[in-house]
């Protein structure tokens, strides 16, 4: 059975499992197994011929910060790159026009911002479909992500892209969990809660079960906030990246004012029309 098939099997079991206090430990174990498999998929085969974790496109970092354009094909990323940087990225009415990473530079308020137009992402990128590993591997090197959405179907695209990025351990608009995890040589597993209230998601049994999945039998775990099993797994794995994300709602010229008012409730979003150069100043200010 391939890694992708094992991932699908665990995800299916998690979907079937009711989420309650009685199943918390079992779900925590499944999440740990899933995280290990996703890390294996991210890093690739452990052979001399494999590349590094999340190997991306070979684009040299330049400027003061790096911003990546992520989105499905034909949402207007290339047009946006051209309008903001003057860099010509091929634009057409068909999908997959951009087949590699195109860099450009924005000069804004004395800062040089490197903007990367990444090829269109497809569902299943996190599992290696298309150029998923290269696209998301490059996205992991960015300081900020701009998820470009088609205004006519934004929420569906938003959820799918977030799932793909989460699968590559990119945590959007989140801070690292306030938790101490420290391996030690002996003494078993110590679980300490420094909060006033009792943790809602973790207890000693669940922590020990997850650590055993990683063959860790001696460690200190200290909670400073109410962390989840996912937070604990991220800390153990040590390869999650936390970065700000802006949702760029493109092609707003194709929707009504009523629809735009509804979408205004989405946090961290900026509505634009790249082709008509509408609201690009607000986007630049938000990036800044």
XYZ file of C-alpha atoms in Angstrom:
288
model
C 0.000 0.000 0.000
C 1.376 3.397 -0.988
C 1.778 6.337 1.412
C -1.088 8.183 -0.314
C -3.368 5.138 0.100
C -2.431 4.849 3.789
C -3.228 8.541 4.257
C -6.609 8.109 2.563
C -7.394 5.088 4.762
C -6.640 6.970 7.985
C -8.567 10.055 6.836
C -11.543 7.810 6.074
C -11.393 6.227 9.540
C -11.169 9.686 11.152
C -14.224 10.829 9.187
C -16.188 7.796 10.441
C -15.169 8.288 14.077
C -17.461 10.373 16.272
C -15.659 13.193 18.024
C -16.209 13.069 21.779
C -14.255 12.650 24.985
C -14.292 8.849 24.718
C -12.702 8.880 21.243
C -10.225 11.740 21.854
C -7.287 9.415 22.539
C -8.028 7.243 19.485
C -8.358 10.294 17.232
C -5.127 11.683 18.641
C -3.343 8.461 17.673
C -4.831 8.554 14.179
C -3.712 12.174 13.787
C -0.185 11.245 14.864
C -0.058 8.369 12.354
C -1.418 10.709 9.675
C 1.157 13.415 10.452
C 4.009 10.897 10.192
C 2.795 9.719 6.795
C 2.360 13.291 5.532
C 5.892 14.096 6.672
C 7.128 11.052 4.759
C 5.281 12.318 1.692
C 6.673 15.826 2.198
C 10.277 14.705 2.597
C 10.091 11.972 -0.007
C 11.880 8.620 -0.136
C 14.813 8.222 2.225
C 17.317 7.542 -0.528
C 20.360 9.278 -1.862
C 18.482 10.459 -4.939
C 15.731 12.333 -3.121
C 15.608 16.079 -2.620
C 15.138 17.929 0.658
C 11.876 18.489 2.489
C 9.305 20.207 0.311
C 11.777 20.810 -2.526
C 10.473 23.793 -4.500
C 11.330 25.800 -7.594
C 14.870 27.145 -7.803
C 14.182 30.849 -7.269
C 16.773 32.903 -5.390
C 15.386 34.968 -2.545
C 15.654 38.686 -3.155
C 14.492 41.867 -1.483
C 13.291 42.428 2.073
C 10.503 39.859 2.090
C 8.988 37.131 -0.094
C 5.274 36.900 -0.931
C 3.767 33.960 -2.812
C 0.688 33.946 -5.042
C -1.218 30.681 -4.560
C -4.457 29.732 -6.268
C -6.203 27.484 -8.732
C -5.495 27.870 -12.457
C -6.997 30.906 -14.215
C -7.836 32.955 -11.113
C -5.690 35.879 -12.281
C -2.360 35.374 -10.482
C -0.286 36.168 -13.582
C -2.286 39.307 -14.329
C -1.845 40.417 -10.721
C 1.925 39.852 -10.884
C 2.135 41.930 -14.077
C 0.042 44.780 -12.668
C 1.961 44.959 -9.382
C 5.513 44.411 -10.600
C 5.595 45.042 -14.366
C 6.996 41.516 -14.814
C 5.454 39.767 -17.788
C 3.941 36.418 -16.877
C 2.087 34.658 -19.693
C -1.664 35.267 -19.482
C -4.346 33.336 -21.369
C -7.966 32.265 -21.029
C -7.032 28.599 -20.592
C -5.747 26.801 -17.513
C -2.107 26.059 -16.588
C -0.625 28.992 -18.513
C 2.115 29.372 -15.871
C 4.198 26.188 -15.648
C 7.029 27.430 -13.449
C 7.583 30.041 -10.753
C 7.777 33.619 -12.093
C 9.349 36.207 -9.724
C 8.771 39.952 -9.750
C 9.635 42.848 -7.438
C 7.386 45.461 -5.828
C 9.006 48.649 -4.566
C 6.724 50.001 -1.842
C 7.510 52.570 0.843
C 11.239 51.969 0.499
C 10.926 48.181 0.755
C 11.617 45.614 -1.939
C 8.989 42.849 -1.907
C 9.670 39.741 -3.982
C 6.391 38.469 -5.449
C 6.238 34.891 -6.764
C 3.619 33.785 -9.289
C 3.338 30.056 -8.603
C 1.735 27.632 -11.079
C -1.937 26.875 -10.521
C -2.512 24.439 -7.697
C -4.861 21.466 -8.152
C -6.820 19.415 -5.651
C -4.550 16.649 -4.399
C -1.379 18.760 -4.624
C -0.460 17.783 -1.071
C -0.490 14.149 -2.244
C 1.934 14.879 -5.072
C -0.526 15.540 -7.905
C 0.528 17.996 -10.611
C 3.530 19.974 -9.395
C 2.074 20.049 -5.895
C 5.283 19.372 -3.992
C 7.201 22.057 -5.889
C 4.415 24.629 -5.616
C 3.736 24.177 -1.925
C 7.422 23.589 -1.190
C 8.149 27.052 -2.595
C 5.154 28.502 -0.731
C 6.760 27.289 2.521
C 9.743 29.583 1.852
C 7.542 32.695 1.707
C 6.983 35.217 4.503
C 3.389 35.838 3.444
C 0.927 33.951 1.253
C -1.645 35.604 -1.009
C -4.385 33.099 -1.796
C -5.978 34.392 -5.001
C -9.665 33.424 -5.289
C -12.186 33.763 -8.090
C -14.939 36.039 -6.752
C -17.596 33.830 -8.369
C -16.615 30.732 -6.337
C -14.437 31.982 -3.467
C -15.448 29.841 -0.489
C -15.112 26.506 -2.296
C -11.655 27.469 -3.562
C -10.651 28.861 -0.159
C -11.468 25.627 1.671
C -9.746 23.409 -0.896
C -6.546 25.477 -0.985
C -6.394 25.709 2.809
C -6.654 21.916 2.952
C -3.780 21.531 0.489
C -1.547 23.976 2.387
C -2.435 22.442 5.771
C -1.418 19.076 4.312
C 2.051 20.507 3.766
C 2.200 21.796 7.355
C 1.593 25.444 6.449
C -0.450 27.081 9.225
C -2.213 30.197 7.944
C -2.799 33.201 10.211
C -1.840 31.176 13.270
C 0.836 31.522 15.927
C 2.993 28.601 17.100
C 1.344 26.837 20.060
C 2.424 28.088 23.471
C 3.656 24.727 24.663
C 6.972 23.343 25.871
C 8.061 19.950 24.554
C 11.418 18.631 25.702
C 12.853 15.154 25.286
C 14.856 13.678 28.154
C 16.850 10.517 28.876
C 14.717 9.081 31.684
C 11.832 9.799 34.012
C 8.924 8.912 31.743
C 6.438 11.449 30.424
C 5.693 14.521 32.540
C 2.551 16.521 31.645
C 2.148 19.918 33.334
C -0.669 22.417 32.942
C 0.206 26.008 33.921
C -3.238 27.375 33.063
C -5.855 28.147 35.706
C -8.465 26.060 33.949
C -8.349 22.370 33.038
C -7.255 21.651 29.427
C -10.149 20.812 27.124
C -8.199 18.771 24.580
C -5.171 17.121 26.159
C -4.617 14.907 29.174
C -1.742 12.681 30.299
C -3.136 9.523 28.639
C -3.602 11.229 25.278
C -0.149 12.854 25.436
C 1.511 9.542 26.323
C -0.322 7.707 23.528
C 0.758 10.265 20.910
C 4.361 10.258 22.153
C 4.438 6.445 22.046
C 3.475 6.617 18.356
C 6.730 8.580 17.887
C 8.611 6.104 20.112
C 9.159 8.831 22.699
C 8.964 7.455 26.242
C 10.696 10.211 28.197
C 9.699 13.850 27.754
C 8.367 16.966 29.467
C 5.216 18.570 28.050
C 4.116 21.885 29.556
C 0.886 23.608 28.503
C 0.761 27.392 28.695
C -2.482 27.628 26.707
C -5.286 25.242 25.754
C -3.527 23.360 22.955
C -4.999 20.624 20.776
C -3.685 17.237 19.702
C -2.822 18.857 16.358
C -0.719 21.463 18.187
C 1.150 18.759 20.101
C 1.837 16.823 16.896
C 3.100 19.992 15.188
C 5.507 20.621 18.070
C 6.771 17.017 18.007
C 7.157 16.974 14.214
C 8.882 20.364 14.273
C 8.320 21.127 10.570
C 5.205 23.333 10.605
C 5.553 26.887 9.303
C 3.314 29.683 10.569
C 2.707 32.592 8.232
C 0.239 35.394 7.576
C -2.168 34.949 4.698
C -4.273 37.437 2.727
C -7.254 36.216 0.720
C -7.267 38.163 -2.541
C -10.759 38.129 -3.998
C -10.154 38.734 -7.696
C -12.593 39.465 -10.556
C -15.021 41.401 -8.370
C -16.243 43.107 -11.556
C -18.095 39.832 -12.256
C -20.254 39.850 -9.089
C -22.970 42.107 -7.664
C -22.617 44.566 -4.779
C -24.878 42.320 -2.660
C -22.532 39.372 -3.185
C -19.537 41.559 -2.389
C -21.187 42.703 0.861
C -21.639 39.052 1.901
C -17.992 38.256 1.149
C -16.949 41.264 3.216
C -17.462 39.044 6.277
C -14.459 36.884 5.346
C -11.474 37.803 7.572
C -8.084 38.777 6.107
C -9.484 39.458 2.638
C -9.027 42.201 0.031
C -11.387 42.485 -2.976
C -9.735 43.471 -6.285
C -9.981 43.311 -10.042
C -6.459 42.757 -11.322
C -7.427 43.235 -14.968
C -9.117 46.594 -14.239
C -6.554 47.577 -11.551
C -9.288 48.068 -8.957
C -8.242 48.357 -5.315
C -4.601 47.378 -5.835
C -3.525 50.199 -3.490
C -5.418 48.590 -0.600
C -3.840 45.239 -1.407
C -0.330 46.734 -1.324
C -1.079 48.477 1.972
C -2.405 45.222 3.453
C 0.726 43.355 2.361
C 2.827 46.146 3.874
